[in-house]
DNA sequence: TAGCTTATCTGTACAACGTTAAGATGGAGT
DNA sequence: ACTCCATCTTAACGTTGTACAGATAAGCTA
């Protein structure tokens, strides 16, 4: 009997799949109760193990959330990359598609996104996390480099930096404010929820995305 | 001997100024340890009272933080209003000044700002909070109304809504990302901290603030 | 001034949390 | 068959938020 099979059998002393199931439980808890509602003991309870069991897979509670954040940044980076590719050759379209992907990811995976930018909640020194986060961020930088025709390795021009920050700010701000419910009045006007925001108000907003000056 | 005077004397059974000092302690804790590091007991300790004392002034821990958030939104609204007035008659300048005020407030009062947008940390039903928050955000709406020449009471046009959300997103995103340390690479490049971001990178970013189409 | 009322604070207690230490279990490799 | 050791449990400790009963003193009424 394999380890994974043993996991479905109840009360096996050795869980067999605890690490992954702790991550899954953590994501579920954050989704249900918000980042604030997460507790390590609850995650252990859902996985059917004692409160001390997670210590054998993660340094502490913030370590487990570090793994959740890492997986979030990995998928996030891939989503941005897919958006970038959808943009083809046009620098503006590449940035526009990335912006759409950015907000779409946030609204499709609110638990992950909220955690990823909830500083202090997870261990930022978790192995691989910094690299994975940087990788995601560099997808955006790459598109800005192309838009400003910067050679690889060269520093971006001040204006290119400003543009990079402006684009990042507008999509991140929109995602953060939407998840925070600050645009609920807008959704209520159209009688819808997240879908309305994504399909109706995001395009309305992103059409004001600044154009790269070169 | 007045109540306030009694407060400085040590170990008076009745504190005399507990409510305000709990708020001050809470802000100090958040500033030092981040929103995550706040505990009610620590606030009580700093005010020199027992852990049960705050209950007579606030329903619970989230109630105290609700008061902190309320005071934050009050000052925030006033800062935005001052910016709006600095903008004079020019709609774009009004919005630009408000944007500057928005980010400046966030960087000058990081503890308050982080708390204000930390959903789940404070009691959103705290008396007066919703009204104070709405009031602050209506300062921005008012300027957009002027820019789009909307009559008071009328609904904004879809494009005006989109513009409102875009402007709000870009300044909020910039503030949130800066406080989260996401622009540290930029500050490091210029060898500075928050001041560098405020004085150098904010103008560079806000110059991409979209213009109202009418 | 004396007595009563009430707001404010203390002391104690409890459940839940994160984390650690010591011991139990059983799969994997020799 | 035997040993090793990763994995899990049980038990315990200190900290947290909060409830409850009682202590204190400030303010009001007479």
PDB file of N, CA and C (backbone and C1' of nucleotides) in Angstrom, chain A residues 13-14 38-41 45 51-52 55 59-61, chain C residues 16-28:
ATOM      1  N   UNK A  13      -1.094   6.067  11.189  1.00  0.00           N
ATOM      2  CA  UNK A  13      -0.165   6.821  12.036  1.00  0.00           C
ATOM      3  C   UNK A  13       0.676   7.760  11.177  1.00  0.00           C
ATOM      4  N   UNK A  14       1.138   7.223  10.064  1.00  0.00           N
ATOM      5  CA  UNK A  14       1.861   8.082   9.131  1.00  0.00           C
ATOM      6  C   UNK A  14       0.911   8.550   8.046  1.00  0.00           C
ATOM      7  N   UNK A  38      -6.596  32.519   9.648  1.00  0.00           N
ATOM      8  CA  UNK A  38      -5.773  31.310   9.604  1.00  0.00           C
ATOM      9  C   UNK A  38      -5.175  30.978  10.968  1.00  0.00           C
ATOM     10  N   UNK A  39      -5.246  29.701  11.339  1.00  0.00           N
ATOM     11  CA  UNK A  39      -4.474  29.209  12.488  1.00  0.00           C
ATOM     12  C   UNK A  39      -3.841  27.880  12.107  1.00  0.00           C
ATOM     13  N   UNK A  40      -2.680  27.649  12.668  1.00  0.00           N
ATOM     14  CA  UNK A  40      -1.953  26.427  12.368  1.00  0.00           C
ATOM     15  C   UNK A  40      -2.713  25.203  12.886  1.00  0.00           C
ATOM     16  N   UNK A  41      -3.293  25.348  14.075  1.00  0.00           N
ATOM     17  CA  UNK A  41      -4.022  24.231  14.667  1.00  0.00           C
ATOM     18  C   UNK A  41      -5.221  23.820  13.815  1.00  0.00           C
ATOM     19  N   UNK A  45      -5.953  20.299  12.184  1.00  0.00           N
ATOM     20  CA  UNK A  45      -7.223  19.615  12.419  1.00  0.00           C
ATOM     21  C   UNK A  45      -7.815  19.118  11.100  1.00  0.00           C
ATOM     22  N   UNK A  51      -1.647  18.996  16.618  1.00  0.00           N
ATOM     23  CA  UNK A  51      -1.115  20.353  16.419  1.00  0.00           C
ATOM     24  C   UNK A  51       0.399  20.394  16.244  1.00  0.00           C
ATOM     25  N   UNK A  52       1.072  19.360  16.692  1.00  0.00           N
ATOM     26  CA  UNK A  52       2.534  19.370  16.627  1.00  0.00           C
ATOM     27  C   UNK A  52       3.063  18.786  15.316  1.00  0.00           C
ATOM     28  N   UNK A  55       5.103  20.743  12.457  1.00  0.00           N
ATOM     29  CA  UNK A  55       6.482  21.155  12.729  1.00  0.00           C
ATOM     30  C   UNK A  55       7.500  20.295  11.985  1.00  0.00           C
ATOM     31  N   UNK A  59       8.928  24.977   9.458  1.00  0.00           N
ATOM     32  CA  UNK A  59       9.582  25.482  10.660  1.00  0.00           C
ATOM     33  C   UNK A  59       8.541  25.952  11.672  1.00  0.00           C
ATOM     34  N   UNK A  60       7.574  26.710  11.176  1.00  0.00           N
ATOM     35  CA  UNK A  60       6.517  27.210  12.055  1.00  0.00           C
ATOM     36  C   UNK A  60       5.328  27.628  11.190  1.00  0.00           C
ATOM     37  N   UNK A  61       4.359  28.278  11.782  1.00  0.00           N
ATOM     38  CA  UNK A  61       3.153  28.663  11.053  1.00  0.00           C
ATOM     39  C   UNK A  61       3.491  29.561   9.855  1.00  0.00           C
TER      40      UNK A  61
ATOM     41  P    DA C  16     -11.809  25.973  23.001  1.00  0.00           P
ATOM     42  O5'  DA C  16     -10.648  26.778  22.254  1.00  0.00           O
ATOM     43  C5'  DA C  16     -10.931  28.024  21.662  1.00  0.00           C
ATOM     44  C4'  DA C  16      -9.641  28.625  21.154  1.00  0.00           C
ATOM     45  C3'  DA C  16      -8.774  27.636  20.357  1.00  0.00           C
ATOM     46  O3'  DA C  16      -8.462  28.189  19.080  1.00  0.00           O
ATOM     47  C1'  DA C  16      -7.510  28.699  22.077  1.00  0.00           C
ATOM     48  P    DC C  17      -7.628  27.447  18.020  1.00  0.00           P
ATOM     49  O5'  DC C  17      -6.185  28.114  18.172  1.00  0.00           O
ATOM     50  C5'  DC C  17      -6.052  29.501  17.957  1.00  0.00           C
ATOM     51  C4'  DC C  17      -4.678  29.960  18.382  1.00  0.00           C
ATOM     52  C3'  DC C  17      -3.560  29.109  17.800  1.00  0.00           C
ATOM     53  O3'  DC C  17      -3.036  29.728  16.650  1.00  0.00           O
ATOM     54  C1'  DC C  17      -3.193  29.636  20.113  1.00  0.00           C
ATOM     55  P    DG C  18      -2.048  28.875  15.716  1.00  0.00           P
ATOM     56  O5'  DG C  18      -0.664  29.056  16.493  1.00  0.00           O
ATOM     57  C5'  DG C  18      -0.022  30.319  16.468  1.00  0.00           C
ATOM     58  C4'  DG C  18       1.344  30.232  17.099  1.00  0.00           C
ATOM     59  C3'  DG C  18       2.309  29.264  16.401  1.00  0.00           C
ATOM     60  O3'  DG C  18       3.605  29.839  16.393  1.00  0.00           O
ATOM     61  C1'  DG C  18       1.984  28.572  18.642  1.00  0.00           C
ATOM     62  P    DT C  19       4.787  29.106  15.650  1.00  0.00           P
ATOM     63  O5'  DT C  19       5.446  28.264  16.836  1.00  0.00           O
ATOM     64  C5'  DT C  19       5.812  28.960  18.039  1.00  0.00           C
ATOM     65  C4'  DT C  19       6.381  27.985  19.037  1.00  0.00           C
ATOM     66  C3'  DT C  19       7.302  26.908  18.437  1.00  0.00           C
ATOM     67  O3'  DT C  19       8.566  27.004  19.074  1.00  0.00           O
ATOM     68  C1'  DT C  19       5.733  25.963  19.927  1.00  0.00           C
ATOM     69  P    DT C  20       9.792  26.116  18.541  1.00  0.00           P
ATOM     70  O5'  DT C  20      10.139  25.196  19.800  1.00  0.00           O
ATOM     71  C5'  DT C  20      10.023  25.730  21.122  1.00  0.00           C
ATOM     72  C4'  DT C  20       9.991  24.612  22.132  1.00  0.00           C
ATOM     73  C3'  DT C  20      10.954  23.461  21.825  1.00  0.00           C
ATOM     74  O3'  DT C  20      11.767  23.224  22.966  1.00  0.00           O
ATOM     75  C1'  DT C  20       8.772  22.644  22.280  1.00  0.00           C
ATOM     76  P    DA C  21      13.039  22.275  22.907  1.00  0.00           P
ATOM     77  O5'  DA C  21      12.539  20.985  23.695  1.00  0.00           O
ATOM     78  C5'  DA C  21      11.932  21.132  24.973  1.00  0.00           C
ATOM     79  C4'  DA C  21      11.491  19.775  25.481  1.00  0.00           C
ATOM     80  C3'  DA C  21      12.440  18.638  25.120  1.00  0.00           C
ATOM     81  O3'  DA C  21      12.627  17.814  26.267  1.00  0.00           O
ATOM     82  C1'  DA C  21      10.251  18.162  24.321  1.00  0.00           C
ATOM     83  P    DA C  22      13.588  16.540  26.166  1.00  0.00           P
ATOM     84  O5'  DA C  22      12.551  15.331  26.222  1.00  0.00           O
ATOM     85  C5'  DA C  22      11.512  15.342  27.198  1.00  0.00           C
ATOM     86  C4'  DA C  22      10.636  14.111  27.002  1.00  0.00           C
ATOM     87  C3'  DA C  22      11.409  12.834  26.692  1.00  0.00           C
ATOM     88  O3'  DA C  22      10.763  11.728  27.305  1.00  0.00           O
ATOM     89  C1'  DA C  22       9.939  13.292  24.927  1.00  0.00           C
ATOM     90  P    DG C  23      11.453  10.286  27.203  1.00  0.00           P
ATOM     91  O5'  DG C  23      10.347   9.475  26.392  1.00  0.00           O
ATOM     92  C5'  DG C  23       8.999   9.445  26.866  1.00  0.00           C
ATOM     93  C4'  DG C  23       8.069   8.996  25.771  1.00  0.00           C
ATOM     94  C3'  DG C  23       8.378   7.606  25.179  1.00  0.00           C
ATOM     95  O3'  DG C  23       7.168   6.882  25.070  1.00  0.00           O
ATOM     96  C1'  DG C  23       8.177   9.169  23.465  1.00  0.00           C
ATOM     97  P    DA C  24       7.254   5.336  24.669  1.00  0.00           P
ATOM     98  O5'  DA C  24       6.338   5.268  23.372  1.00  0.00           O
ATOM     99  C5'  DA C  24       4.985   5.731  23.444  1.00  0.00           C
ATOM    100  C4'  DA C  24       4.380   5.691  22.055  1.00  0.00           C
ATOM    101  C3'  DA C  24       4.479   4.345  21.353  1.00  0.00           C
ATOM    102  O3'  DA C  24       3.243   4.085  20.704  1.00  0.00           O
ATOM    103  C1'  DA C  24       5.496   6.008  20.020  1.00  0.00           C
ATOM    104  P    DT C  25       2.963   2.672  20.049  1.00  0.00           P
ATOM    105  O5'  DT C  25       3.306   2.910  18.522  1.00  0.00           O
ATOM    106  C5'  DT C  25       2.574   3.885  17.792  1.00  0.00           C
ATOM    107  C4'  DT C  25       3.155   4.001  16.400  1.00  0.00           C
ATOM    108  C3'  DT C  25       3.344   2.662  15.658  1.00  0.00           C
ATOM    109  O3'  DT C  25       2.455   2.676  14.566  1.00  0.00           O
ATOM    110  C1'  DT C  25       5.190   4.128  15.369  1.00  0.00           C
ATOM    111  P    DG C  26       1.943   1.367  13.872  1.00  0.00           P
ATOM    112  O5'  DG C  26       2.833   1.330  12.552  1.00  0.00           O
ATOM    113  C5'  DG C  26       2.838   2.468  11.701  1.00  0.00           C
ATOM    114  C4'  DG C  26       4.087   2.438  10.838  1.00  0.00           C
ATOM    115  C3'  DG C  26       4.407   1.074  10.209  1.00  0.00           C
ATOM    116  O3'  DG C  26       4.834   1.300   8.883  1.00  0.00           O
ATOM    117  C1'  DG C  26       6.278   1.888  11.285  1.00  0.00           C
ATOM    118  P    DG C  27       4.079   0.653   7.642  1.00  0.00           P
ATOM    119  O5'  DG C  27       4.903   1.237   6.416  1.00  0.00           O
ATOM    120  C5'  DG C  27       4.989   2.653   6.247  1.00  0.00           C
ATOM    121  C4'  DG C  27       6.365   3.043   5.732  1.00  0.00           C
ATOM    122  C3'  DG C  27       6.937   2.142   4.641  1.00  0.00           C
ATOM    123  O3'  DG C  27       7.582   2.956   3.675  1.00  0.00           O
ATOM    124  C1'  DG C  27       8.426   2.206   6.480  1.00  0.00           C
ATOM    125  P    DA C  28       8.236   2.334   2.365  1.00  0.00           P
ATOM    126  O5'  DA C  28       9.801   2.459   2.660  1.00  0.00           O
ATOM    127  C5'  DA C  28      10.332   3.680   3.185  1.00  0.00           C
ATOM    128  C4'  DA C  28      11.857   3.579   3.207  1.00  0.00           C
ATOM    129  C3'  DA C  28      12.447   2.703   2.092  1.00  0.00           C
ATOM    130  O3'  DA C  28      13.685   3.240   1.675  1.00  0.00           O
ATOM    131  C1'  DA C  28      12.971   1.760   4.191  1.00  0.00           C
TER     132       DA C  28
END
